[in-house]
Amino acid sequence: MTTKRLIILAHCSLFLRQVLRLTPQDLLPTVQLMINKLAADYAGIELGIGESFIMKAIGESTGRSLAVIKADQHEIGDLGLVAAKSRSNQPTMFKPKPLTVRGVHEGLIAIAKIQGQGSQDKKISAIKKLLSAADAATAGKGGKGVDITKDKGGPSEAKFIVRFLEGKLRLGLAEKTVLVALAQAVVAHEAAVRGEKAPSPEKMAQGEAVLKTVYSELPAYEVIIPAMLEHGLFNLPKVCKLQPGIPIKPMLAKPTKSITEVLNRFEGKDFTCEYKYDGERAQIHYVAPDVIQNYPGATATLQKDSKGLSAIFSRNSEDLSKKYPDVLAKLETWVKDGVKSFVLDCETVAWDTVNKKVLPFQQLMTRKRKDVKAEDVKVKVCIFAFDLLFLNGEATVKKTLRERRELLHKSFEVAEGEFQFAQHGDTNDLEEIQNLLDESVKASCEGLMVKMLDTEESGYEPSKRSRNWLKVKKDYLAGVGDSLDLVVLGAYYGRGKRTSVYGAFLLAAYNTSTQTYETICNIGTGFSEALLEELHKELSPFTIDRPKPFYSHSTVPKDQPDVWFEPRLVWEVKTADLTLSPRYKAAANEFVGTTGGGKGVSLRFPRFIKSRDDKKPEQATTTRAVAEMYRKQEAVLKENAGKGGVDDDFEY
């Protein structure tokens, strides 16, 4: 009922303290339900249930026809509220057995694991079972005079079960907030158990820092929460460490728009310039056969064979092992003697075996994602390794980049076209950096990654977009300073040659605070006719009758797209510059009370670059990042106006 983060945090923390006090064994499923995840990303447990199945389950469990459910959905626009309304109007002869957190969590996992023949009917049956047991006693218009169809309150288990199935709880509760609330709750609970007074703000901050650090290296509540309950929060770093089998969230780079910006940032510091390869970020995990007993948890997530345990994970922790069996088959030939376990950060790039060069990212994306046989692989790949996060039982993330690079080169053997180290040059000379950038472009790379080498700041920072890694792309130098990864929300029918396909698309950025998609532009440039036909086929299954409640968009009739979609596809887009517009909503709240006047940020001359199949919609460019780009652009323009000229590095 509030949008204020600190109030949300306080409610969340107090609630988790009650769980710790009353039913600590339910803490893990409680946290997982709050963040709308059944398990860690690498476990690959997803519900994958469409709107039509949920509507069928709501109808069958409440005795209402599918036509009535569809009519309600068209009117209300939120299946969770449709379920709550359906449940509130349903008379019950017998009071159902109350649902529990543990019971709902186990029920949802069971639904996610249903496979094979007749799986759809079994899933609907399982959903009906949960909805039939959902307590409707306090829901509906009778509950404190609340109109449930307007989502202004009124507790309803059915509403949140359905929203969980859809993948959007819409609590305004980001995972980072839950993590902080969990830390605060545990610190306060542990103090109360010891009979101490309420912990100080400093103690709370210390607990938050410990949990954030542990989670960044070991992003698995399934491991962390039981360990925390057994050993205590402040002992977590001793018992929960980075290990093979649990992928960590990768460190990311800040975009820059000029080499001089890099030199200003790293002035007086040693840094290195690595080629930025145009491929798929990958994390390779390995444990040798003779040390498997040291990693009992790894057997659940890594593939086992006579060569040991191994797996490849994507940037969002998805298991890619079935996509790259050819890589895992050759893995041991690249590892030097004495290397028993490692976690490697690298880029998987499509490779031209004839001309011995890198191929475009689109070529890599043509590989099948599952059930790939090594002998059937047509698109060969080369691994370009650039960082080592774990080696022989020890996490290396706290070491300097120079130290990690030395260990990397000592531990692996180069095999041309199969396994290579990222090309790099250690220099702070402007001309040499420009030459490196030119050479990287000639080698079919996107540009350079510039990284701090020797200071404490050069450690690996999981899940952080750090200023100690900067990226300079070849096409950044004459524009905004970064491409954007945007979510496709809608489409407009084409004209002329494009009458049978979509001719333009409505794109959005993601607001992590409100968990909404805010529109940012229409795009119709950068598409070939063949690609438009392909996109029409790909997007058609995601068509929906009306925009989702968590879409922030213009309501002016002429601005509406012809078709709305589920938020599934992410595209990389380049733009000439950014402008404020009353039509689009991206970052509008960032400019309230300023010259923006409530306008959102829009892209001028947006151009499609490529699909980002390796990114989920929630990993799209954030509205906060969009606002930051706009402010940077305005600062540069003001500076140039003061100089009486235009910076060559920033054309518009």
XYZ file of C-alpha atoms in Angstrom, residues 250-594:
345
model
C 29.083 -11.516 -13.185
C 30.864 -8.204 -12.730
C 29.735 -5.650 -15.321
C 31.358 -2.581 -16.863
C 30.293 1.057 -16.984
C 29.927 2.501 -20.502
C 32.055 5.440 -21.634
C 31.805 7.590 -24.739
C 35.462 8.544 -25.218
C 38.980 7.354 -24.511
C 39.714 10.653 -22.747
C 36.942 9.806 -20.236
C 38.793 6.552 -19.498
C 42.081 8.414 -18.959
C 40.379 10.880 -16.612
C 38.838 8.066 -14.571
C 42.073 6.063 -14.259
C 44.499 8.977 -14.010
C 47.661 7.953 -12.153
C 46.552 4.271 -11.945
C 47.768 1.236 -13.866
C 45.113 -0.244 -16.113
C 44.750 -2.740 -18.934
C 42.760 -2.681 -22.199
C 41.220 -6.008 -23.248
C 39.369 -6.734 -26.473
C 35.593 -6.749 -25.958
C 34.406 -9.886 -27.734
C 30.976 -10.022 -29.377
C 29.700 -13.254 -27.872
C 27.843 -14.785 -24.947
C 29.172 -14.251 -21.423
C 29.915 -17.612 -19.833
C 31.142 -18.945 -16.511
C 32.848 -22.338 -16.625
C 32.947 -24.442 -13.441
C 35.147 -27.537 -13.026
C 36.065 -30.048 -10.306
C 38.581 -32.862 -10.950
C 37.489 -36.467 -10.147
C 39.920 -36.888 -7.235
C 38.629 -33.838 -5.300
C 34.881 -34.247 -5.866
C 34.445 -35.252 -2.212
C 35.519 -31.716 -1.218
C 32.517 -30.203 -3.022
C 29.403 -32.173 -1.978
C 27.056 -29.414 -3.181
C 28.530 -29.320 -6.689
C 27.214 -32.767 -7.621
C 23.678 -31.346 -7.744
C 24.454 -28.680 -10.371
C 27.482 -29.882 -12.352
C 27.535 -32.659 -14.942
C 29.497 -35.707 -13.846
C 31.628 -37.937 -16.075
C 34.988 -39.718 -15.929
C 36.737 -36.345 -16.360
C 35.113 -34.866 -13.241
C 32.353 -32.343 -12.704
C 31.794 -29.438 -15.098
C 29.183 -26.955 -16.308
C 28.805 -23.704 -18.228
C 26.483 -20.971 -16.915
C 25.165 -17.842 -18.657
C 25.267 -14.272 -17.325
C 21.862 -14.857 -15.709
C 22.950 -18.190 -14.161
C 21.146 -20.380 -16.705
C 22.837 -23.745 -17.267
C 24.268 -23.729 -20.819
C 25.956 -27.128 -20.585
C 23.489 -28.701 -23.041
C 24.148 -25.877 -25.502
C 27.946 -26.311 -25.421
C 28.713 -30.047 -25.049
C 31.638 -29.573 -27.478
C 33.263 -27.108 -25.052
C 32.909 -29.406 -22.034
C 34.252 -32.349 -24.059
C 37.532 -30.484 -24.718
C 37.787 -28.766 -21.345
C 40.416 -31.040 -19.816
C 42.780 -30.514 -22.788
C 43.096 -26.802 -21.879
C 43.773 -27.370 -18.170
C 47.395 -27.661 -17.030
C 48.627 -30.276 -14.543
C 47.904 -29.471 -10.913
C 44.632 -27.623 -11.592
C 41.942 -29.464 -9.605
C 39.079 -26.959 -9.509
C 38.263 -23.576 -11.012
C 35.605 -21.012 -11.926
C 36.446 -19.175 -15.133
C 34.871 -15.971 -16.493
C 34.963 -15.843 -20.272
C 33.198 -15.018 -23.519
C 31.878 -17.733 -25.848
C 32.313 -16.524 -29.422
C 31.289 -18.017 -32.790
C 34.484 -18.958 -34.684
C 35.264 -19.150 -38.390
C 37.491 -22.248 -38.620
C 38.539 -21.509 -42.202
C 39.536 -17.850 -41.866
C 40.406 -18.242 -38.166
C 38.455 -15.230 -36.954
C 35.542 -14.185 -34.758
C 32.030 -14.331 -36.239
C 29.088 -12.023 -35.304
C 26.967 -12.633 -32.211
C 23.922 -13.457 -34.379
C 25.815 -16.459 -35.732
C 26.307 -17.778 -32.198
C 22.591 -17.415 -31.444
C 21.706 -19.826 -34.269
C 23.030 -22.723 -32.174
C 20.358 -24.873 -30.531
C 20.029 -24.257 -26.777
C 19.199 -27.810 -25.684
C 19.949 -31.416 -26.548
C 22.924 -30.489 -28.743
C 25.192 -33.336 -29.824
C 28.862 -32.420 -30.169
C 29.121 -34.208 -33.537
C 26.156 -32.240 -34.958
C 27.489 -28.773 -34.077
C 27.741 -26.556 -37.170
C 28.629 -23.248 -35.500
C 32.009 -23.764 -33.834
C 32.890 -21.673 -30.803
C 36.070 -20.369 -29.232
C 36.375 -19.575 -25.531
C 38.130 -16.281 -24.750
C 39.054 -16.356 -21.041
C 39.616 -13.054 -19.227
C 39.243 -13.751 -15.494
C 39.720 -16.475 -12.892
C 37.385 -16.372 -9.886
C 38.283 -19.618 -8.096
C 41.305 -21.917 -8.266
C 42.177 -25.112 -6.394
C 39.857 -24.619 -3.454
C 40.413 -20.873 -3.048
C 38.325 -17.895 -4.161
C 40.498 -15.389 -6.036
C 37.991 -12.511 -6.325
C 39.786 -10.421 -3.685
C 43.135 -10.608 -5.526
C 44.146 -7.839 -7.927
C 43.388 -8.268 -11.613
C 47.113 -8.590 -12.384
C 47.385 -11.474 -9.884
C 44.253 -13.177 -11.250
C 45.524 -12.828 -14.807
C 48.900 -14.382 -13.884
C 47.122 -17.350 -12.266
C 44.880 -17.666 -15.333
C 47.827 -17.834 -17.736
C 49.708 -20.312 -15.507
C 46.703 -22.628 -15.210
C 45.508 -23.002 -18.807
C 46.885 -23.991 -22.186
C 45.989 -22.080 -25.362
C 44.408 -24.045 -28.221
C 43.846 -21.909 -31.323
C 40.204 -21.590 -32.254
C 39.129 -23.452 -29.107
C 40.532 -21.748 -26.006
C 42.392 -18.439 -25.997
C 43.109 -15.621 -23.565
C 41.497 -12.254 -24.175
C 43.877 -10.090 -26.205
C 45.088 -7.143 -24.094
C 47.543 -4.278 -23.810
C 48.705 -2.525 -20.631
C 49.133 1.128 -21.543
C 47.955 4.598 -20.529
C 49.064 6.285 -23.747
C 46.159 7.802 -25.682
C 47.571 6.897 -29.107
C 48.328 3.302 -28.093
C 44.817 2.870 -26.676
C 43.357 4.224 -29.922
C 45.483 1.713 -31.869
C 44.259 -1.107 -29.621
C 40.667 -0.006 -30.238
C 41.234 0.029 -34.002
C 42.883 -3.410 -33.884
C 40.017 -4.839 -31.809
C 37.509 -3.601 -34.383
C 39.563 -5.173 -37.203
C 39.474 -8.448 -35.235
C 35.627 -8.323 -35.344
C 35.350 -7.249 -31.702
C 33.022 -4.580 -30.286
C 35.747 -2.426 -28.766
C 37.731 -2.427 -25.513
C 37.216 -3.296 -21.853
C 39.429 -1.044 -19.728
C 40.139 -2.425 -16.245
C 42.007 -1.366 -13.125
C 45.067 -3.596 -12.672
C 46.815 -3.308 -9.322
C 44.898 -1.432 -6.644
C 42.526 -2.931 -4.062
C 39.745 -1.651 -6.303
C 40.814 -4.112 -9.011
C 39.202 -7.061 -7.194
C 36.304 -8.849 -8.878
C 32.961 -7.353 -7.758
C 30.147 -9.862 -8.434
C 26.770 -8.545 -9.628
C 28.053 -4.968 -9.728
C 28.352 -2.549 -12.637
C 31.679 -1.140 -11.500
C 33.535 2.021 -12.401
C 36.731 -0.053 -12.203
C 35.734 -1.721 -15.457
C 34.901 0.638 -18.324
C 33.784 -0.332 -21.803
C 34.529 1.614 -24.973
C 32.634 0.321 -27.992
C 33.458 1.370 -31.543
C 29.959 2.788 -32.039
C 29.872 4.587 -28.663
C 32.366 7.192 -29.770
C 29.880 9.163 -31.854
C 26.721 9.005 -29.804
C 25.093 8.487 -26.459
C 27.857 6.414 -24.873
C 26.057 3.089 -24.692
C 23.589 0.910 -26.479
C 20.439 0.045 -24.532
C 18.845 -3.345 -23.913
C 15.079 -2.777 -24.169
C 11.953 -4.920 -23.778
C 9.422 -5.317 -26.616
C 5.929 -4.404 -25.352
C 3.944 -3.829 -28.542
C 3.951 -3.580 -32.324
C 2.408 -1.621 -35.189
C 1.254 -3.295 -38.397
C 3.478 -2.599 -41.380
C 2.575 -0.793 -44.582
C 3.587 -1.340 -48.176
C 6.069 -4.225 -48.265
C 5.527 -4.826 -44.553
C 1.735 -5.329 -44.597
C 1.952 -9.007 -43.564
C 4.315 -8.373 -40.643
C 4.904 -5.844 -37.881
C 6.577 -2.729 -39.245
C 7.531 -0.998 -35.986
C 7.706 -1.847 -32.298
C 7.109 -0.204 -28.911
C 10.057 -0.663 -26.529
C 10.498 -0.069 -22.802
C 13.118 0.183 -20.063
C 12.695 -1.545 -16.679
C 12.061 0.298 -13.427
C 13.578 -1.882 -10.690
C 11.937 0.118 -7.887
C 8.342 -0.195 -9.088
C 8.918 -3.383 -11.143
C 7.241 -1.765 -14.143
C 8.166 -1.448 -17.822
C 8.244 2.210 -18.896
C 7.943 2.976 -22.611
C 10.910 4.726 -24.233
C 10.528 4.669 -28.046
C 9.030 3.244 -31.219
C 11.549 1.555 -33.486
C 11.333 0.609 -37.167
C 14.950 0.920 -38.316
C 17.610 -1.792 -38.520
C 15.331 -4.640 -39.638
C 15.629 -6.600 -42.875
C 12.446 -7.976 -44.450
C 13.529 -11.525 -43.547
C 14.134 -10.507 -39.914
C 10.699 -8.870 -39.680
C 9.062 -12.103 -40.837
C 11.076 -14.037 -38.252
C 10.132 -11.578 -35.482
C 6.458 -11.774 -36.458
C 6.536 -15.553 -35.912
C 8.514 -15.210 -32.675
C 6.267 -12.543 -31.146
C 2.842 -13.841 -32.224
C 2.566 -16.431 -29.385
C 3.113 -13.634 -26.831
C 0.162 -11.499 -28.044
C -2.174 -10.276 -25.281
C -5.526 -8.450 -25.420
C -4.444 -5.379 -23.476
C -1.373 -3.892 -21.777
C -0.368 -5.409 -18.449
C -1.017 -3.364 -15.291
C 2.751 -3.078 -14.834
C 3.234 -1.320 -18.205
C 3.688 2.454 -17.881
C 2.649 3.941 -21.235
C 0.764 6.751 -22.928
C -3.021 6.418 -22.836
C -3.561 8.746 -25.796
C -5.488 6.666 -28.426
C -3.204 7.598 -31.358
C -0.136 6.425 -29.377
C -1.459 2.877 -28.798
C 0.243 0.014 -30.640
C -1.893 -2.303 -32.773
C -0.745 -5.333 -30.750
C 0.456 -5.760 -27.147
C 2.865 -8.495 -26.035
C 3.933 -10.328 -22.914
C 7.344 -8.922 -21.813
C 9.619 -11.656 -23.178
C 12.061 -10.340 -25.806
C 15.031 -8.057 -25.124
C 16.694 -6.159 -27.983
C 19.930 -4.186 -28.103
C 19.259 -0.746 -29.558
C 21.556 2.112 -30.565
C 20.399 5.743 -30.570
C 21.679 9.100 -31.800
C 20.755 10.870 -28.565
C 18.134 11.184 -25.839
C 15.323 13.691 -25.523
C 12.363 14.398 -23.218
C 8.916 13.514 -24.530
C 5.353 13.629 -23.130
C 4.545 10.455 -25.096
C 7.005 8.113 -23.374
C 7.261 7.297 -19.669
C 10.854 6.086 -19.138
C 12.390 7.770 -16.075
C 9.576 10.358 -15.947
C 9.581 10.250 -12.132
C 13.283 11.115 -12.161
C 12.456 14.546 -13.617
C 9.368 15.462 -11.571
C 9.719 19.043 -10.316
C 12.573 19.784 -12.740
